[in-house]
Coordinates of C-alpha atoms and ligand atoms in Angstrom, one line a residue:
M1 CA 91.3 97.5 90.5
S2 CA 95.0 98.1 92.2
E3 CA 97.0 95.6 94.8
A4 CA 96.1 97.1 98.2
I5 CA 98.7 99.2 99.5
K6 CA 99.2 98.6 103.4
T7 CA 99.8 101.8 105.6
D8 CA 100.0 102.6 109.4
V9 CA 97.4 106.0 108.4
L10 CA 95.3 107.2 105.0
I11 CA 94.9 110.5 105.8
I12 CA 92.1 112.1 103.4
G13 CA 92.6 115.1 102.1
A14 CA 96.6 117.4 101.6
G15 CA 95.4 120.6 103.1
P16 CA 97.3 122.1 105.5
C17 CA 95.5 120.2 108.1
G18 CA 96.7 116.8 106.3
L19 CA 100.0 118.2 105.8
F20 CA 100.9 118.4 109.0
A21 CA 99.4 115.2 110.8
V22 CA 102.5 113.6 108.6
F23 CA 104.5 116.3 110.3
E24 CA 102.6 114.3 113.8
L25 CA 102.9 111.0 112.9
G26 CA 106.0 111.1 112.0
L27 CA 107.3 112.4 114.8
L28 CA 105.4 108.9 115.8
D29 CA 107.1 106.4 113.3
I30 CA 104.1 106.2 112.1
K31 CA 104.0 106.1 108.4
A32 CA 101.2 107.8 106.4
H33 CA 100.3 108.4 102.2
L34 CA 97.7 111.3 101.2
V35 CA 94.7 111.1 99.2
D36 CA 93.3 113.8 97.4
I37 CA 91.2 115.6 94.7
L38 CA 92.9 117.7 93.2
D39 CA 95.8 117.9 90.8
K40 CA 97.6 119.7 94.1
I41 CA 99.5 120.0 97.7
G42 CA 97.9 122.1 99.9
G43 CA 94.5 122.1 99.6
Q44 CA 92.3 125.6 99.8
C45 CA 95.4 127.2 100.5
A46 CA 96.6 126.4 97.2
E47 CA 93.3 126.6 95.1
L48 CA 91.6 129.6 96.4
Y49 CA 95.0 131.9 97.8
P50 CA 97.7 131.2 97.1
E51 CA 99.2 134.7 96.2
K52 CA 96.4 136.0 99.9
P53 CA 99.1 136.3 103.1
I54 CA 98.3 134.9 106.0
Y55 CA 99.1 136.8 108.9
D56 CA 98.5 134.5 112.0
I57 CA 100.2 130.7 111.8
P58 CA 102.6 130.7 115.1
G59 CA 105.8 132.0 114.9
I60 CA 105.3 133.5 111.8
P61 CA 103.7 136.7 110.7
F62 CA 103.7 136.3 107.0
V63 CA 103.0 133.9 104.6
T64 CA 101.5 133.3 101.6
G65 CA 98.4 129.7 100.8
H66 CA 101.3 129.5 98.6
G67 CA 104.9 129.7 101.3
L68 CA 103.2 128.4 103.5
T69 CA 102.4 124.7 101.7
E70 CA 106.1 124.4 100.1
A71 CA 107.0 125.2 103.8
L72 CA 104.9 122.1 105.5
L73 CA 106.5 120.0 102.9
A74 CA 109.4 120.7 104.0
Q75 CA 108.8 120.1 107.3
I76 CA 107.0 116.6 106.4
K77 CA 110.4 115.7 103.9
P78 CA 112.4 113.6 106.2
F79 CA 108.5 111.4 106.6
N80 CA 108.5 110.5 103.1
P81 CA 104.5 110.4 102.5
T82 CA 103.0 109.4 99.2
F83 CA 100.6 111.5 97.4
H84 CA 98.1 110.7 95.8
L85 CA 96.4 113.1 93.2
N86 CA 93.6 113.8 91.1
E87 CA 91.6 110.3 93.4
M88 CA 88.2 111.0 95.1
V89 CA 88.2 109.1 98.3
E90 CA 85.0 107.5 97.7
K91 CA 84.4 104.3 100.1
I92 CA 85.8 102.9 103.7
E93 CA 84.8 99.8 104.8
K94 CA 85.4 98.3 108.5
I95 CA 87.8 95.4 107.8
G96 CA 89.7 94.5 111.5
D97 CA 89.3 96.4 114.5
P98 CA 91.0 98.8 114.1
G99 CA 91.4 98.5 110.1
F100 CA 90.2 99.8 107.5
R101 CA 89.6 99.5 103.0
V102 CA 90.0 102.6 101.6
T103 CA 88.7 103.0 98.0
T104 CA 89.5 105.9 95.4
D105 CA 87.1 106.2 92.4
A106 CA 90.5 105.6 90.3
G107 CA 90.0 101.7 91.8
Q108 CA 93.1 103.0 94.2
V109 CA 92.8 100.4 97.2
F110 CA 94.3 100.7 100.7
E111 CA 94.7 99.1 103.6
C112 CA 95.2 101.0 106.9
K113 CA 95.0 101.3 110.8
V114 CA 94.1 104.0 110.8
V115 CA 91.9 106.8 108.6
V116 CA 92.0 110.6 109.4
V117 CA 89.2 112.4 107.6
S118 CA 91.1 116.0 106.5
A119 CA 88.8 117.0 104.1
G120 CA 87.9 120.6 104.7
G121 CA 85.1 121.5 103.6
G122 CA 84.3 118.7 101.6
S123 CA 85.8 117.6 97.8
F124 CA 86.7 120.5 95.4
Q125 CA 84.4 119.7 92.6
P126 CA 84.8 120.8 88.7
K127 CA 81.5 123.4 88.4
R128 CA 79.7 122.5 85.1
P129 CA 78.5 124.4 82.6
P130 CA 74.9 125.5 81.9
V131 CA 74.2 123.6 79.5
P132 CA 71.6 121.0 78.5
G133 CA 72.4 117.6 78.5
I134 CA 76.0 117.8 79.0
E135 CA 75.0 114.8 81.7
A136 CA 75.2 112.3 79.3
Y137 CA 78.2 112.8 78.2
E138 CA 80.4 113.7 81.1
G139 CA 82.7 110.8 81.7
T140 CA 82.9 109.3 77.9
S141 CA 82.8 112.7 76.2
V142 CA 83.3 115.3 78.9
Y143 CA 85.7 115.9 80.7
Y144 CA 86.8 118.4 83.9
S145 CA 89.4 117.6 84.2
V146 CA 92.8 115.9 82.6
R147 CA 94.4 112.3 84.3
R148 CA 95.8 110.5 81.5
M149 CA 97.1 113.7 78.7
E150 CA 97.5 110.5 76.3
Q151 CA 93.6 109.8 76.4
F152 CA 92.8 113.5 74.1
R153 CA 95.9 111.7 70.9
D154 CA 94.6 113.2 67.8
K155 CA 91.2 114.5 69.0
N156 CA 89.5 117.1 68.4
L157 CA 89.5 118.9 71.9
L158 CA 86.9 122.0 72.9
I159 CA 88.6 123.8 75.3
V160 CA 86.5 125.9 77.2
G161 CA 87.5 129.1 80.2
G162 CA 89.5 131.7 80.3
G163 CA 91.6 130.8 83.3
D164 CA 94.4 129.2 84.0
S165 CA 93.6 125.0 83.9
A166 CA 91.9 125.8 80.4
L167 CA 95.7 127.7 79.4
D168 CA 97.5 125.0 81.1
W169 CA 96.1 122.2 79.0
T170 CA 95.3 123.8 75.7
L171 CA 99.4 125.1 75.9
N172 CA 99.8 121.0 77.1
L173 CA 97.5 119.1 75.3
Q174 CA 97.5 121.0 71.3
P175 CA 101.5 119.1 70.0
I176 CA 99.4 116.1 70.5
A177 CA 95.6 116.3 69.4
R178 CA 94.3 116.5 66.0
R179 CA 93.0 120.0 66.3
V180 CA 92.0 122.3 69.6
T181 CA 89.1 124.9 70.0
L182 CA 89.8 127.7 73.2
L183 CA 86.5 129.1 72.9
H184 CA 85.9 132.1 76.1
R185 CA 82.9 134.2 76.7
R186 CA 85.4 137.0 75.9
D187 CA 88.4 137.7 74.9
D188 CA 90.3 138.7 77.6
F189 CA 92.0 135.3 80.1
R190 CA 92.5 136.0 83.8
A191 CA 95.0 132.3 82.5
A192 CA 98.7 134.2 83.0
P193 CA 99.7 136.4 80.2
H194 CA 103.1 134.5 79.2
S195 CA 100.4 131.2 79.1
V196 CA 98.0 134.2 77.1
E197 CA 100.8 134.6 74.9
Q198 CA 102.2 131.4 73.7
M199 CA 98.2 131.0 73.3
R200 CA 97.4 133.5 70.5
A201 CA 100.9 132.8 69.6
L202 CA 100.1 129.2 67.5
V203 CA 96.5 130.6 67.0
S204 CA 97.9 133.3 65.1
A205 CA 101.0 130.8 63.0
G206 CA 97.1 128.3 62.4
K207 CA 98.2 125.8 64.9
M208 CA 95.1 125.8 66.9
D209 CA 91.6 128.0 66.9
L210 CA 90.3 130.6 69.7
K211 CA 86.7 131.5 69.5
I212 CA 84.8 134.2 71.2
G213 CA 81.4 132.7 72.6
Q214 CA 79.5 130.0 75.4
V215 CA 79.1 126.2 74.7
T216 CA 74.9 126.3 73.9
G217 CA 74.4 122.5 73.3
L218 CA 75.5 119.5 72.4
E219 CA 75.3 117.2 69.4
G220 CA 76.2 113.3 69.9
E221 CA 75.4 110.0 69.9
G222 CA 75.5 107.2 73.3
G223 CA 77.6 109.2 75.4
M224 CA 79.9 109.9 72.1
L225 CA 80.8 114.1 70.9
T226 CA 80.3 115.3 67.1
G227 CA 80.3 118.7 67.8
A228 CA 78.6 122.3 70.0
T229 CA 76.7 124.5 68.7
V230 CA 78.3 127.5 70.4
K231 CA 76.9 131.6 70.0
G232 CA 79.1 134.1 69.3
N233 CA 78.8 137.3 71.5
D234 CA 76.7 139.1 68.6
N235 CA 74.4 136.3 69.4
A236 CA 75.4 134.1 66.1
I237 CA 75.3 130.5 66.0
A238 CA 78.5 128.3 65.1
R239 CA 79.0 124.9 65.2
V240 CA 82.5 123.6 66.3
S241 CA 82.7 120.0 65.5
C242 CA 84.7 117.8 68.5
D243 CA 85.4 114.6 69.8
N244 CA 85.5 115.6 73.7
L245 CA 84.6 119.2 75.5
L246 CA 87.2 120.1 78.0
P247 CA 85.6 122.4 80.3
F248 CA 87.3 124.3 83.1
F249 CA 84.7 127.7 85.1
G250 CA 86.3 126.3 88.6
L251 CA 85.9 124.2 91.4
T252 CA 83.4 124.2 93.9
M253 CA 83.0 122.1 97.5
K254 CA 80.9 120.0 97.7
L255 CA 80.6 117.2 101.0
G256 CA 81.1 115.0 98.6
P257 CA 82.2 111.0 99.7
V258 CA 82.4 112.2 103.8
A259 CA 79.0 112.1 104.5
N260 CA 78.7 107.5 102.8
W261 CA 81.5 107.5 105.2
G262 CA 79.1 105.7 108.5
L263 CA 80.3 108.8 110.2
S264 CA 78.0 110.5 112.5
L265 CA 77.4 113.8 110.8
Q266 CA 76.1 117.9 112.4
N267 CA 75.4 120.4 109.8
N268 CA 77.3 118.2 106.9
L269 CA 80.1 118.3 109.7
V270 CA 82.0 115.7 111.4
P271 CA 81.0 115.9 114.9
V272 CA 84.2 114.8 116.8
E273 CA 86.0 114.2 120.9
T274 CA 88.2 116.9 122.0
S275 CA 91.2 115.1 123.2
A276 CA 92.2 112.9 120.0
F277 CA 89.5 114.1 117.7
E278 CA 87.9 110.9 117.3
T279 CA 84.8 110.8 114.8
S280 CA 82.2 108.2 115.9
V281 CA 83.8 105.8 114.7
P282 CA 86.4 104.3 116.8
G283 CA 89.9 104.7 114.5
I284 CA 88.6 107.5 111.9
F285 CA 89.5 111.0 113.3
A286 CA 88.4 114.7 111.9
I287 CA 90.6 117.1 111.6
G288 CA 90.6 120.7 110.0
D289 CA 87.5 122.1 109.1
I290 CA 85.6 119.3 108.0
N291 CA 85.1 118.3 112.5
T292 CA 82.5 120.2 114.6
Y293 CA 83.2 120.4 118.6
P294 CA 82.1 123.3 120.9
G295 CA 83.9 126.4 120.5
K296 CA 85.6 125.4 117.6
L297 CA 86.7 127.7 114.8
K298 CA 88.3 126.8 111.0
L299 CA 91.3 128.0 111.4
I300 CA 94.6 126.4 110.6
L301 CA 96.3 126.5 113.8
C302 CA 93.3 124.4 115.2
G303 CA 93.8 122.2 113.2
F304 CA 97.6 121.9 113.2
H305 CA 96.6 120.9 117.6
E306 CA 93.7 118.8 115.8
G307 CA 96.6 116.7 114.3
A308 CA 99.2 116.7 117.5
L309 CA 96.4 115.1 119.4
M310 CA 95.5 113.1 117.1
A311 CA 98.4 110.8 116.8
Q312 CA 99.1 110.8 119.8
K313 CA 95.8 108.4 120.0
A314 CA 96.8 106.6 116.6
Y315 CA 99.8 104.7 117.4
R316 CA 97.9 103.2 120.9
Y317 CA 96.2 101.8 117.6
V318 CA 99.3 100.9 115.4
Y319 CA 101.1 100.1 118.0
P320 CA 99.2 98.5 120.6
D321 CA 101.8 97.0 122.3
K322 CA 104.1 100.2 122.5
R323 CA 104.3 102.8 125.5
L324 CA 104.0 106.9 124.3
V325 CA 106.9 108.7 125.7
F326 CA 105.8 112.3 124.9
Q327 CA 108.9 114.3 124.5
Y328 CA 110.0 117.8 122.5
T329 CA 111.7 117.7 119.2
T330 CA 114.2 120.4 121.0
S331 CA 116.1 117.8 123.7
S332 CA 114.8 114.7 122.0
S333 CA 117.7 112.7 119.9
S334 CA 116.1 110.3 118.9
L335 CA 112.9 113.0 116.8
Q336 CA 115.6 114.3 116.1
K337 CA 117.8 111.7 113.9
K338 CA 114.2 111.2 112.3
L339 CA 114.2 114.9 111.4
G340 CA 117.8 114.3 109.5
V341 CA 119.3 117.0 111.6
H342 CA 121.0 114.5 114.5
Ligands
FAD1 P1 91.4 121.9 102.9 O1 92.5 122.9 103.0 O2 89.8 122.4 102.6 O3 92.0 119.7 102.4 C1 90.9 119.7 102.9 C2 91.2 119.8 101.8 O4 90.7 117.5 101.7 C3 91.2 119.5 100.3 O5 92.0 119.1 98.5 C4 89.5 118.5 99.3 O6 90.1 118.5 98.0 C5 90.7 117.2 100.3 N1 89.5 116.2 100.0 C6 87.9 116.8 100.8 N2 87.3 115.6 100.1 C7 87.9 113.6 99.9 C8 88.2 112.8 98.9 N3 87.1 112.1 99.6 N4 88.6 112.3 98.7 C9 90.4 113.1 98.4 N5 90.4 114.4 99.0 C10 89.1 115.1 99.3 N6 92.5 130.1 107.3 C11 94.0 130.6 108.9 O7 94.3 130.1 109.3 N7 94.2 131.7 108.3 C12 94.0 132.6 107.6 O8 94.6 134.0 107.2 C13 92.6 132.6 106.5 N8 92.7 133.0 105.7 C14 92.4 132.4 104.3 C15 91.3 132.7 103.4 C16 90.4 132.6 103.1 C17 90.0 133.3 101.2 C18 89.6 131.3 102.6 C19 88.9 130.2 101.3 C20 90.4 129.9 104.0 C21 91.0 131.4 104.5 N9 91.2 129.8 106.2 C22 92.0 131.3 106.8 C23 91.3 128.6 106.8 C24 91.4 127.7 106.1 O9 92.4 128.2 104.6 C25 91.2 126.6 106.5 O10 91.2 126.4 107.5 C26 92.4 125.8 106.5 O11 92.2 125.2 104.9 C27 91.7 123.9 106.4 O12 92.4 123.2 105.8 P2 92.5 121.4 105.8 O13 93.1 120.6 105.4 O14 90.4 121.6 106.9 O15 91.7 121.6 104.7

């Protein structure tokens, strides 16, 4: 377990609402770290619809999911937030009044005054392929994401899928793995055409293998994989020898550990009061899609508003002895200094 990182606020979820919360907190001199289970910033906007247009962000007639994420990142740059990607917050313990110790599945510990849960629909979790007994190999031979490429050096890898993740990891791991086999159920890929071309070039050069079919069974002992049974589209059964299986079948949203944080829940959402969007636990706030209150709309603009009000109350926890003066960014030279525009 690594040394605890001390911060004013720990934000769980780097979707649009978590990102804008950094801005509102930053204007009030409150520092934030963000944790997200995804390997990228932007939540649903980045994972589910990066290229789709959004038409209802106030003052921005049209922006894509990716474009909004980039714009929010530019807006919060002056506050220099730290992102911890590929990590899932598992545990929140109360250590003060308020004060919290937050632990991720990677063993990272944070100590903070305030927690902001902006976890959207919950954590994005990998879809498990329907292979009997696969659970027995998860975390030892079967991995749904790549946290450390080195782990796969000199290994015999079977990568399954036809999207960008499967193709990107095929191309990234091929140079360091002993052998890579890419398996997809048809000879047609959803991934970026350029990646598909690169993969086909490697296959033609004999540097990796491409198979068409589906995994139907796994072989191995004590969680250590030795091979997989693959059924081809012609129903022929073949054995592919491998030490590691990396299935990339997309992600699904599950509430995940939010349910274990001692917060009241209502239909898998976190009820909040509407003056500051604080939960049943003082010092823990919930903003964006994860919260519920009378009249709630799951819209990005609502999450932005919730972040602004949350920050005002968070200030009282972070600076209990200071008085908060309301200021406009247009006219306050002190806010402009913080934004680096004065
Ligand atoms: P999210 O964007 O869901 O981000 C939450 C993040 O928290 C995720 O990245 C997740 O991985 C992370 N997380 C969850 N649990 C944990 C944990 N335990 N540890 C670490 N990380 C965790 N809204 C609009 O306003 N206008 C639109 O036009 C619009 N179009 C949409 C189109 C589509 C196809 C979809 C799917 C949604 C659309 N929405 C739209 C809804 C909008 O995307 C959501 O309201 C918005 O993303 C919510 O933001 P958020 O920050 O609350 O959560």
